[in-house]
CSV table of C-alpha atoms in Angstrom, one decimal:
chain,number,residue,atom,x,y,z
Q,776,UNK,CA,88.2,52.6,74.6
Q,777,UNK,CA,88.9,56.3,74.3
Q,778,UNK,CA,85.2,57.2,74.6
Q,779,UNK,CA,84.8,54.7,77.6
Q,780,UNK,CA,87.7,56.2,79.5
Q,781,UNK,CA,86.4,59.8,78.7
Q,782,UNK,CA,83.0,59.0,80.0
Q,783,UNK,CA,84.4,57.2,83.0
Q,784,UNK,CA,86.5,60.3,83.8
Q,785,UNK,CA,83.4,62.6,83.7
Q,786,UNK,CA,81.5,60.2,85.8
Q,787,UNK,CA,84.1,59.9,88.5
Q,788,UNK,CA,84.8,63.6,88.5
Q,789,UNK,CA,81.1,64.3,89.2
Q,790,UNK,CA,81.0,61.6,91.8
Q,791,UNK,CA,83.9,63.4,93.6
Q,792,UNK,CA,81.9,66.6,93.6
Q,793,UNK,CA,79.0,64.7,95.1
Q,794,UNK,CA,81.3,63.6,97.9
Q,795,UNK,CA,82.8,67.1,98.3
Q,796,UNK,CA,79.4,68.7,98.6
Q,797,UNK,CA,78.0,66.3,101.3
Q,798,UNK,CA,77.3,68.0,104.6
Q,799,UNK,CA,75.8,66.0,107.4
Q,800,UNK,CA,74.5,63.4,104.9
Q,801,UNK,CA,72.8,66.1,102.8
Q,802,UNK,CA,73.8,67.5,99.5
Q,803,UNK,CA,75.0,71.1,99.8
Q,804,UNK,CA,76.2,72.3,96.4
Q,805,UNK,CA,75.7,76.0,96.9
Q,806,UNK,CA,79.2,77.3,96.7
Q,807,UNK,CA,78.9,81.1,96.3
Q,808,UNK,CA,75.3,82.2,95.4
Q,809,UNK,CA,76.2,85.9,95.4
Q,810,UNK,CA,78.7,85.5,92.6
Q,811,UNK,CA,78.6,82.1,90.9
Q,812,UNK,CA,81.5,83.0,88.4
Q,813,UNK,CA,83.9,84.3,91.0
Q,814,UNK,CA,87.3,82.8,91.6
Q,815,UNK,CA,88.0,81.2,94.9
Q,816,UNK,CA,91.0,79.0,95.9
Q,817,UNK,CA,88.5,76.5,97.3
Q,818,UNK,CA,86.7,76.1,94.0
Q,819,UNK,CA,90.0,75.6,92.2
Q,820,UNK,CA,91.1,73.1,94.8
Q,821,UNK,CA,87.8,71.1,94.6
Q,822,UNK,CA,88.2,71.0,90.8
Q,823,UNK,CA,91.7,69.7,91.0
Q,824,UNK,CA,90.7,67.3,93.7
Q,825,UNK,CA,87.8,65.9,91.5
Q,826,UNK,CA,90.3,65.6,88.6
Q,827,UNK,CA,92.7,63.7,90.7
Q,828,UNK,CA,90.0,61.4,92.1
Q,829,UNK,CA,88.7,60.6,88.6
Q,830,UNK,CA,92.2,60.2,87.2
Q,831,UNK,CA,92.9,57.5,89.8
Q,832,UNK,CA,89.8,55.5,89.0
Q,833,UNK,CA,90.4,55.9,85.1
Q,834,UNK,CA,93.8,54.5,85.8
Q,835,UNK,CA,92.2,51.5,87.6
Q,836,UNK,CA,90.2,50.8,84.4
Q,837,UNK,CA,93.3,51.1,82.4
Q,838,UNK,CA,95.3,48.6,84.5
Q,839,UNK,CA,92.4,46.2,84.6
Q,840,UNK,CA,92.0,46.3,80.9
Q,841,UNK,CA,95.8,45.8,80.4
Q,842,UNK,CA,96.0,42.9,82.7
Q,843,UNK,CA,93.2,41.1,80.8
Q,844,UNK,CA,95.1,41.5,77.5
Q,845,UNK,CA,96.7,38.3,76.0
Q,846,UNK,CA,100.1,37.9,77.4
Q,847,UNK,CA,102.0,38.7,74.1
Q,848,UNK,CA,100.4,42.3,74.3
Q,849,UNK,CA,100.8,42.7,78.0
Q,850,UNK,CA,104.1,44.6,78.0
Q,851,UNK,CA,105.6,48.0,79.0
Q,852,UNK,CA,104.9,49.5,75.6
Q,853,UNK,CA,101.3,48.6,75.4
Q,854,UNK,CA,100.7,50.0,79.0
Q,855,UNK,CA,102.5,53.2,78.1
Q,856,UNK,CA,100.2,53.6,75.1
Q,857,UNK,CA,97.0,52.8,77.2
Q,858,UNK,CA,98.2,55.4,79.9
Q,859,UNK,CA,98.6,58.0,77.0
Q,860,UNK,CA,95.2,57.1,75.6
Q,861,UNK,CA,93.5,57.3,79.1
Q,862,UNK,CA,95.3,60.6,79.9
Q,863,UNK,CA,94.2,62.2,76.6
Q,864,UNK,CA,90.6,60.8,76.9
Q,865,UNK,CA,90.3,62.2,80.4
Q,866,UNK,CA,91.7,65.6,79.5
Q,867,UNK,CA,90.0,65.8,76.1
Q,868,UNK,CA,86.8,67.4,77.2
Q,869,UNK,CA,88.8,69.9,79.3
Q,870,UNK,CA,90.9,71.0,76.2
Q,871,UNK,CA,87.8,71.9,74.3
Q,872,UNK,CA,87.4,74.8,76.7
Q,873,UNK,CA,90.9,76.3,76.3
Q,874,UNK,CA,91.0,80.1,75.7
Q,875,UNK,CA,93.1,80.3,72.6
Q,876,UNK,CA,94.2,83.8,73.4
Q,877,UNK,CA,97.2,82.0,74.9
Q,878,UNK,CA,96.6,83.6,78.4
Q,879,UNK,CA,97.4,81.2,81.2
Q,880,UNK,CA,95.6,82.1,84.4
Q,881,UNK,CA,95.9,81.0,87.9
Q,882,UNK,CA,93.6,83.1,90.1
Q,883,UNK,CA,90.7,83.7,87.8
Q,884,UNK,CA,87.5,82.0,86.8
Q,885,UNK,CA,85.7,79.1,88.7
Q,886,UNK,CA,87.9,76.4,87.3
Q,887,UNK,CA,91.7,76.2,86.9
Q,888,UNK,CA,93.0,76.6,83.4
Q,889,UNK,CA,92.2,73.5,81.3
Q,890,UNK,CA,95.8,72.9,80.3
Q,891,UNK,CA,96.9,72.8,83.9
Q,892,UNK,CA,94.1,70.4,84.7
Q,893,UNK,CA,95.0,68.3,81.8
Q,894,UNK,CA,98.6,68.0,83.0
Q,895,UNK,CA,97.4,67.3,86.6
Q,896,UNK,CA,95.4,64.4,85.2
Q,897,UNK,CA,98.3,63.0,83.2
Q,898,UNK,CA,100.7,63.3,86.2
Q,899,UNK,CA,98.2,61.5,88.5
Q,900,UNK,CA,97.8,58.6,86.1
Q,901,UNK,CA,101.6,58.4,85.6
Q,902,UNK,CA,102.3,58.5,89.3
Q,903,UNK,CA,99.7,55.8,90.0
Q,904,UNK,CA,101.1,53.6,87.2
Q,905,UNK,CA,104.6,53.9,88.7
Q,906,UNK,CA,103.2,53.1,92.2
Q,907,UNK,CA,101.0,50.2,91.0
Q,908,UNK,CA,103.9,48.6,89.1
Q,909,UNK,CA,106.6,49.3,91.6
Q,910,UNK,CA,105.9,46.1,93.6
Q,911,UNK,CA,105.7,43.8,90.6
Q,912,UNK,CA,107.7,43.0,87.5
Q,913,UNK,CA,104.7,43.2,85.1
Q,914,UNK,CA,106.1,46.2,83.3
Q,915,UNK,CA,109.0,48.7,83.5
Q,916,UNK,CA,108.0,52.3,83.1
Q,917,UNK,CA,109.6,55.6,83.7
Q,918,UNK,CA,108.1,58.9,84.2
Q,919,UNK,CA,109.8,60.9,81.4
Q,920,UNK,CA,108.8,58.3,78.8
Q,921,UNK,CA,105.3,58.3,80.0
Q,922,UNK,CA,105.0,62.1,80.1
Q,923,UNK,CA,106.4,62.3,76.5
Q,924,UNK,CA,103.9,59.5,75.4
Q,925,UNK,CA,101.0,61.4,76.9
Q,926,UNK,CA,102.1,64.7,75.4
Q,927,UNK,CA,102.8,63.1,71.9
Q,928,UNK,CA,99.4,61.4,71.9
Q,929,UNK,CA,97.6,64.6,73.0
Q,930,UNK,CA,99.6,66.5,70.3
Q,931,UNK,CA,98.3,64.1,67.6
Q,932,UNK,CA,94.7,64.6,68.7
Q,933,UNK,CA,94.8,68.4,69.3
Q,934,UNK,CA,97.7,69.9,67.1
Q,935,UNK,CA,96.2,73.4,67.3
Q,936,UNK,CA,96.4,73.3,71.1
Q,937,UNK,CA,99.8,71.8,71.1
Q,938,UNK,CA,101.3,74.4,68.9
Q,939,UNK,CA,99.6,77.4,70.5
Q,940,UNK,CA,100.5,76.3,74.1
Q,941,UNK,CA,104.1,75.2,73.3
Q,942,UNK,CA,104.0,71.5,74.3
Q,943,UNK,CA,107.7,71.3,73.4
Q,944,UNK,CA,108.5,73.8,76.3
Q,945,UNK,CA,106.2,71.8,78.6
Q,946,UNK,CA,108.1,68.6,77.8
Q,947,UNK,CA,111.3,70.4,78.7
Q,948,UNK,CA,109.8,71.5,82.0
Q,949,UNK,CA,108.5,68.1,83.0
Q,950,UNK,CA,111.8,66.4,82.1
Q,951,UNK,CA,113.6,69.0,84.3
Q,952,UNK,CA,115.7,70.5,81.4
């Protein structure tokens, strides 16, 4: 399941770029030929947009999978765990590119910092889960518990990243403490 969701995320992320780079029915992927490694806000926005697009579709896979589980396993706890797995799977390939110097950047490089992108992915999946389930009584979820589940699962997969990037502090920020 983890591999399937990671592959689906990459697929949908790249589909989003194909949509972004269409111009008059033609593919126009030349962004900045004079300096292909330069920061632009447009590039960062397109990367985050592609991450959000992919996160929505990966969540659709998760909810479809969850709804097909036998009834005794179709509960809030199992959905929370599936969202954590999906979030970690989607963000896992991004976390492989983290600069371990600890330097967070905002207006550098062609892509936003991987940790920021990973949290945007998790946040999108969580928000869509809450929206999807707000009209039904299928499961009861709350955002702080989902955030914690995502961080704990990511922490278990990538303990070096978690310790160096202070996931505990991020948990406090996301919980509003």
